[in-house]
Coordinates of C-alpha atoms and ligand atoms in Angstrom, one line a residue:
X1 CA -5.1 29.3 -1.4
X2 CA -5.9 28.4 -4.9
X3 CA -9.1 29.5 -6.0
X4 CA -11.8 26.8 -5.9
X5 CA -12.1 25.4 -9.6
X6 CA -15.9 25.4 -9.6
X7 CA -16.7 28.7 -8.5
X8 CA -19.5 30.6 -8.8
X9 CA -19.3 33.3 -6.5
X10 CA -19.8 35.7 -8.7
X11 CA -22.1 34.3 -11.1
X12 CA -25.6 35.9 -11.1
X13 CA -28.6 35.1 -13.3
X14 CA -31.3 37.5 -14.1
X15 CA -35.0 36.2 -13.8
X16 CA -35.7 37.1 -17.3
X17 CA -33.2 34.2 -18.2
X18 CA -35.3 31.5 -16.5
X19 CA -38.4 33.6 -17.6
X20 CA -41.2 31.0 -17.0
X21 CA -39.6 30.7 -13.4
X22 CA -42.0 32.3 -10.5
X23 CA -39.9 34.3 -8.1
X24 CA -39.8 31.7 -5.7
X25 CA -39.3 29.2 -8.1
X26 CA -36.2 30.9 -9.3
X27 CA -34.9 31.5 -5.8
X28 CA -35.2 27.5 -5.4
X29 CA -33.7 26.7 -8.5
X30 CA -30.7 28.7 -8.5
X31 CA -29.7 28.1 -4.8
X32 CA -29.6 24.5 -6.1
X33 CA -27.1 25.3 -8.3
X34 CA -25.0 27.1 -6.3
X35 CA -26.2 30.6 -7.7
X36 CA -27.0 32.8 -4.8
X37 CA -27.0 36.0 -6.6
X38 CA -29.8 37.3 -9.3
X39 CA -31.1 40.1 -11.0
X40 CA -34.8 40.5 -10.8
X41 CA -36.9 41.9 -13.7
X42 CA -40.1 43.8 -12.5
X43 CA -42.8 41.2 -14.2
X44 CA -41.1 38.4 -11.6
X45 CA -42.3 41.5 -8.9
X46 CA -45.7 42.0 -9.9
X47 CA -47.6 38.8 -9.3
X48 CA -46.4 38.6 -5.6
X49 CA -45.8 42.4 -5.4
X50 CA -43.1 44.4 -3.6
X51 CA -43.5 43.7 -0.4
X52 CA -43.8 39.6 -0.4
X53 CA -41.2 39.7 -2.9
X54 CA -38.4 41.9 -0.7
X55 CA -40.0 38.9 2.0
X56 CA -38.8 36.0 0.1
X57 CA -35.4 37.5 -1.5
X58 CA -34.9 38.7 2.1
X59 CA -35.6 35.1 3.7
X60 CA -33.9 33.4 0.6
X61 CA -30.1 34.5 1.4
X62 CA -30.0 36.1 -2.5
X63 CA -28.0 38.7 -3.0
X64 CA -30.3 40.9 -5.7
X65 CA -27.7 42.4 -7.7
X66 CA -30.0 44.7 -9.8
X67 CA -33.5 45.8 -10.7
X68 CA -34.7 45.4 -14.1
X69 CA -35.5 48.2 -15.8
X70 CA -36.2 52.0 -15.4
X71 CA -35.8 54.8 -18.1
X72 CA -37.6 54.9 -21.5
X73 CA -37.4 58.7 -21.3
X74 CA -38.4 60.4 -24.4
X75 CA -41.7 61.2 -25.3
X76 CA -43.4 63.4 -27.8
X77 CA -44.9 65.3 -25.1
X78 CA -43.9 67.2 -22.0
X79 CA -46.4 65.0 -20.1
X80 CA -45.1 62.0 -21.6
X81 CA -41.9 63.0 -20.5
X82 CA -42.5 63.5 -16.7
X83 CA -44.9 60.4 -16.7
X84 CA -41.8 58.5 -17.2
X85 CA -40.1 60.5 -14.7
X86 CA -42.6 59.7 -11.9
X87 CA -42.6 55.8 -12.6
X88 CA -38.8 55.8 -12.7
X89 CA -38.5 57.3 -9.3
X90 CA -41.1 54.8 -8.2
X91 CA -38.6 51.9 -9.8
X92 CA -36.4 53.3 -7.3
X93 CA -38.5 52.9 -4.5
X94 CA -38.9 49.5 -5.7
X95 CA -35.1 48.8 -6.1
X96 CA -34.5 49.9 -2.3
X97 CA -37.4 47.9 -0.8
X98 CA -36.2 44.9 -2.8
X99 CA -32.5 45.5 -1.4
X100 CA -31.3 46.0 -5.3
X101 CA -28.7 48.5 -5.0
X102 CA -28.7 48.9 -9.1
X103 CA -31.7 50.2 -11.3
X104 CA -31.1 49.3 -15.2
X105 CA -31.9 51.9 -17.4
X106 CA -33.0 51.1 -21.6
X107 CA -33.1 54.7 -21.9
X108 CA -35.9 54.8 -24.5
X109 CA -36.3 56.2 -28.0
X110 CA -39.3 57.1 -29.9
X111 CA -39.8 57.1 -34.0
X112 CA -41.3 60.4 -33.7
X113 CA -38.2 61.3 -32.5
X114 CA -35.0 62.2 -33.6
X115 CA -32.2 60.5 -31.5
X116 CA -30.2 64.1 -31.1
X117 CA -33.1 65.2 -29.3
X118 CA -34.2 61.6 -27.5
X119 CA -30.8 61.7 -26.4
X120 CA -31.6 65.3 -24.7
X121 CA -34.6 64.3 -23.1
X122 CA -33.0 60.7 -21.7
X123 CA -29.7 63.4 -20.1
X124 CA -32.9 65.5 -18.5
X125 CA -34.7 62.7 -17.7
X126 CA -31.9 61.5 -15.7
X127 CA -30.6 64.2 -13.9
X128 CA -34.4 64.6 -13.1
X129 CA -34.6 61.3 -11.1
X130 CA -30.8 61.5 -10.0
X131 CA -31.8 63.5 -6.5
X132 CA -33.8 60.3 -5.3
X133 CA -32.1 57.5 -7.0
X134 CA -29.1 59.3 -4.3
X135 CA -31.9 60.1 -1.4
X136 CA -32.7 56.1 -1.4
X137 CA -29.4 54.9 -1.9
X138 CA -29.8 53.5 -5.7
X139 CA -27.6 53.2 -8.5
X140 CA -28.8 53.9 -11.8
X141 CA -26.5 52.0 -14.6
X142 CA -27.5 53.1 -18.1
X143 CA -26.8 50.1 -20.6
X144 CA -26.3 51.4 -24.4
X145 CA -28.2 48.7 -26.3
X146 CA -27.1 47.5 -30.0
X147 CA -28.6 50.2 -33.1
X148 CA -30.8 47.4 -34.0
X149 CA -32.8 49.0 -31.1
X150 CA -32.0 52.6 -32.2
X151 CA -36.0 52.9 -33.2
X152 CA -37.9 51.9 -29.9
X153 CA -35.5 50.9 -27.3
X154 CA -33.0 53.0 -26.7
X155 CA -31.6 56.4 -28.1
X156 CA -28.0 55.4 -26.6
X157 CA -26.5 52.8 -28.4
X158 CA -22.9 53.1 -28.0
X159 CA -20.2 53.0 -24.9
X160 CA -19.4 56.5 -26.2
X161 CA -22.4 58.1 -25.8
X162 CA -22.7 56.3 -22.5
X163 CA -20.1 57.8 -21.0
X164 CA -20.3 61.1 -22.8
X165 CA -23.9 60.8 -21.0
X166 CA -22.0 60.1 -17.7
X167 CA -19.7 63.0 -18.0
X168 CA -22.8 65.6 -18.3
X169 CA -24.6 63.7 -15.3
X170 CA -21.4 63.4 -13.2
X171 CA -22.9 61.6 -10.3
X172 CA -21.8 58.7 -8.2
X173 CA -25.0 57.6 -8.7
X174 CA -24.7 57.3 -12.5
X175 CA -22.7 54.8 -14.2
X176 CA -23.1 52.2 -17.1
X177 CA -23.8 48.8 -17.2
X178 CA -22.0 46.9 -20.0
X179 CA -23.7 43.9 -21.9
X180 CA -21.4 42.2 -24.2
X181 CA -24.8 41.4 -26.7
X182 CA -24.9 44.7 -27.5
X183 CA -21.2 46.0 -27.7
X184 CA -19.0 43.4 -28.7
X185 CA -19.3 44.7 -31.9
X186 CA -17.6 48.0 -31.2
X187 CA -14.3 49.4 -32.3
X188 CA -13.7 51.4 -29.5
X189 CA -15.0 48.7 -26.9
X190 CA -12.0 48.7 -25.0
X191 CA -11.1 51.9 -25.1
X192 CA -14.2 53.3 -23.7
X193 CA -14.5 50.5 -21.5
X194 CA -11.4 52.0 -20.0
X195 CA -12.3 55.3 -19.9
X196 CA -15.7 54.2 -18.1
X197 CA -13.4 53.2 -14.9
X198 CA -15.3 52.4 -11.9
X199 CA -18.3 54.0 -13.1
X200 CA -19.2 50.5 -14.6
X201 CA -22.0 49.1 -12.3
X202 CA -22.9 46.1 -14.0
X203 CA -21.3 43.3 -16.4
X204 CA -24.1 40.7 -18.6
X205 CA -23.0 38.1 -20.7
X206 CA -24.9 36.2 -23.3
X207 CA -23.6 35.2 -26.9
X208 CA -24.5 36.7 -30.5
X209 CA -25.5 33.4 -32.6
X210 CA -25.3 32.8 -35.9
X211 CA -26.9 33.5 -37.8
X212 CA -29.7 35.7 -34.9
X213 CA -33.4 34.3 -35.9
X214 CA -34.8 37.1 -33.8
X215 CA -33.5 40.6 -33.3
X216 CA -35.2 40.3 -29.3
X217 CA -35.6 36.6 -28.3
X218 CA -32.4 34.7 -29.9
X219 CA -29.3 35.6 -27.2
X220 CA -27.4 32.8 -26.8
X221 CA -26.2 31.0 -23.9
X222 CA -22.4 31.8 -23.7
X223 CA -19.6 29.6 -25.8
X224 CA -22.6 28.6 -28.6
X225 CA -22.0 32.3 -30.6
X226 CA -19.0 34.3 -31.6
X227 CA -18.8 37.0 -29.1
X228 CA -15.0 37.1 -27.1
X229 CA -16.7 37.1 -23.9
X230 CA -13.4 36.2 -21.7
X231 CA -11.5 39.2 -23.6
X232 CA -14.3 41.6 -22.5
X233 CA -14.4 40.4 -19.3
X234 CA -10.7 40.9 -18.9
X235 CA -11.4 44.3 -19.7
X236 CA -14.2 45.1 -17.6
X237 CA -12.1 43.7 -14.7
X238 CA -8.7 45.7 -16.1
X239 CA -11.2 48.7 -15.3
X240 CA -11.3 48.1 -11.9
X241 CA -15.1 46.1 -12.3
X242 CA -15.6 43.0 -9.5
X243 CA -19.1 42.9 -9.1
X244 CA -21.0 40.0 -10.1
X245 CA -20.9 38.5 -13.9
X246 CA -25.3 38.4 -14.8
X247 CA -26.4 36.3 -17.1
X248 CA -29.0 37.6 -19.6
X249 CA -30.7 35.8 -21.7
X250 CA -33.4 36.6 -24.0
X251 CA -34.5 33.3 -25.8
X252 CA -37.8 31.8 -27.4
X253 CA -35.8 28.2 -27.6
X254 CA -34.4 28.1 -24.1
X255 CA -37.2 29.4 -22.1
X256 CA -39.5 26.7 -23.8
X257 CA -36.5 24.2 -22.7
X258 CA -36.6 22.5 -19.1
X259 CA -35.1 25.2 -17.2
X260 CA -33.4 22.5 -14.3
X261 CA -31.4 21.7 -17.2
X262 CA -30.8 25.0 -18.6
X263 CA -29.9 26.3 -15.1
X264 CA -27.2 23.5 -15.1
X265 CA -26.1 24.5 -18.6
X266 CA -25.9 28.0 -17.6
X267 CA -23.5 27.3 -14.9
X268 CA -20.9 24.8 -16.8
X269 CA -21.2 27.8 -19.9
X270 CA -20.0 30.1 -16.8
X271 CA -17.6 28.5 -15.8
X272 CA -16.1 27.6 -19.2
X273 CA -17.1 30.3 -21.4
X274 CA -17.2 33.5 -19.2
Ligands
LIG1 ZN1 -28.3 43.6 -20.4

């Protein structure tokens, strides 16, 4: 049978996209669009907390494809550092009561820090948590973020040091999640996107415009910047990925836009674009 020509069984949104969605509003809203799959960021959590929210997602029919986000590892101090440690495993706890069988890690970097040594303390951070992310059943997917973020964000900025990260760590439990925003860029994209295999957890899509107004809260919606976005999808997929394609968006203009709208812009950017 031919596949359906509107399909969008794969197509995920994270709540962040639709940020000034409730949970429940974003539930509604997507299922109305024939999205039934979404990645939930912890501030969608925290107003109804855990337990109602695992309710509702439960009730609602989504799958929850991920949690949004654990790590931020390195600190200046030894406290600092096993502070983050504690509330990561306690993202993890949150991840299994919510049914989200991915945790997203921004790794984390300091400016008191240099990133040799971030980059230390995220691999120790890591294998730190790795015993219960395993014991409850819960992926964690580091995602290298664009240098941009090199200063505060994340120490890992590169699908090589993501999987050099994932070669010390060697865990089933431990694998990447790729996000075309901060990798198109790269020379050895698909190369390492290869070599990542089936230890690529998660796939986001969003487009680089130009020129970006805002190094955070200017992604675009997919087809409006000038990242391939069906060539690294082909690639992902070449490497054996066929989880769900999340849309992540981070943007000032859309999220003051009427998300209904938006919603059905997402989807026809999906399926054309993606
Ligand atoms: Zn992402």
């Amino acid at each position: 049978m031919a596949k359906p020509i509107e399909d969008t069984s794969r197509l995920c949104v994270h709540t962040m996209t639709t940020k000034p969605l409730s949970l429940g509003e974003a539930i509604d809203a997507y299922q109305q669009k024939d999205i039934n799959a979404m990645t939930v960021w912890r501030q969608h959590v925290e107003p109804l907390g855990v337990k109602e929210s695992a309710k509702l997602l439960k009730e609602s029919g989504m799958n929850v494809v991920s949690l949004c986000r654990g790590g931020f590892f390195p600190a200046t101090s030894g406290t600092g550092r096993e502070q983050a440690r504690t509330e990561n495993r306690q993202i993890i706890d949150e991840a299994a009561e919510l049914g989200a069988p991915v945790v997203v890690l921004v790794c984390g970097a300091d400016p008191d820090i240099d990133l040799a040594t971030a980059r230390q303390h995220i691999a120790d951070g890591i294998h730190a948590i790795e015993p219960h992310a395993k014991a409850c059943g819960v992926k964690l997917a580091i995602e290298p973020l664009h240098p941009m973020y090199a200063d505060t964000r994340s120490a890992i900025c590169t699908m090589d040091q993501a999987n050099n990260l994932i070669t010390v760590l060697e865990s089933d439990y431990i694998g990447i999640a790729v996000d075309v925003y901060h990798v198109w860029w790269d020379h050895f994209l698909r190369a390492e996107i290869m070599r990542a295999q089936d230890k690529i957890f998660a796939f986001h899509v969003c487009d680089w415009r130009v020129p970006t107004r805002d190094l955070l809260n200017d992604r675009g919606l997919m087809g409006t910047g000038c990242i391939d976005i069906p060539e690294i999808r082909g690639w992902v997929e070449k490497a054996g990925f066929d989880g769900f394609i999340e849309v992540e968006i981070f943007s000032d203009e859309l999220w003051a836009s009427d998300q209904e709208k938006y919603l059905r812009r997402i989807r026809n950017a999906y399926l054309r674009h993606v």
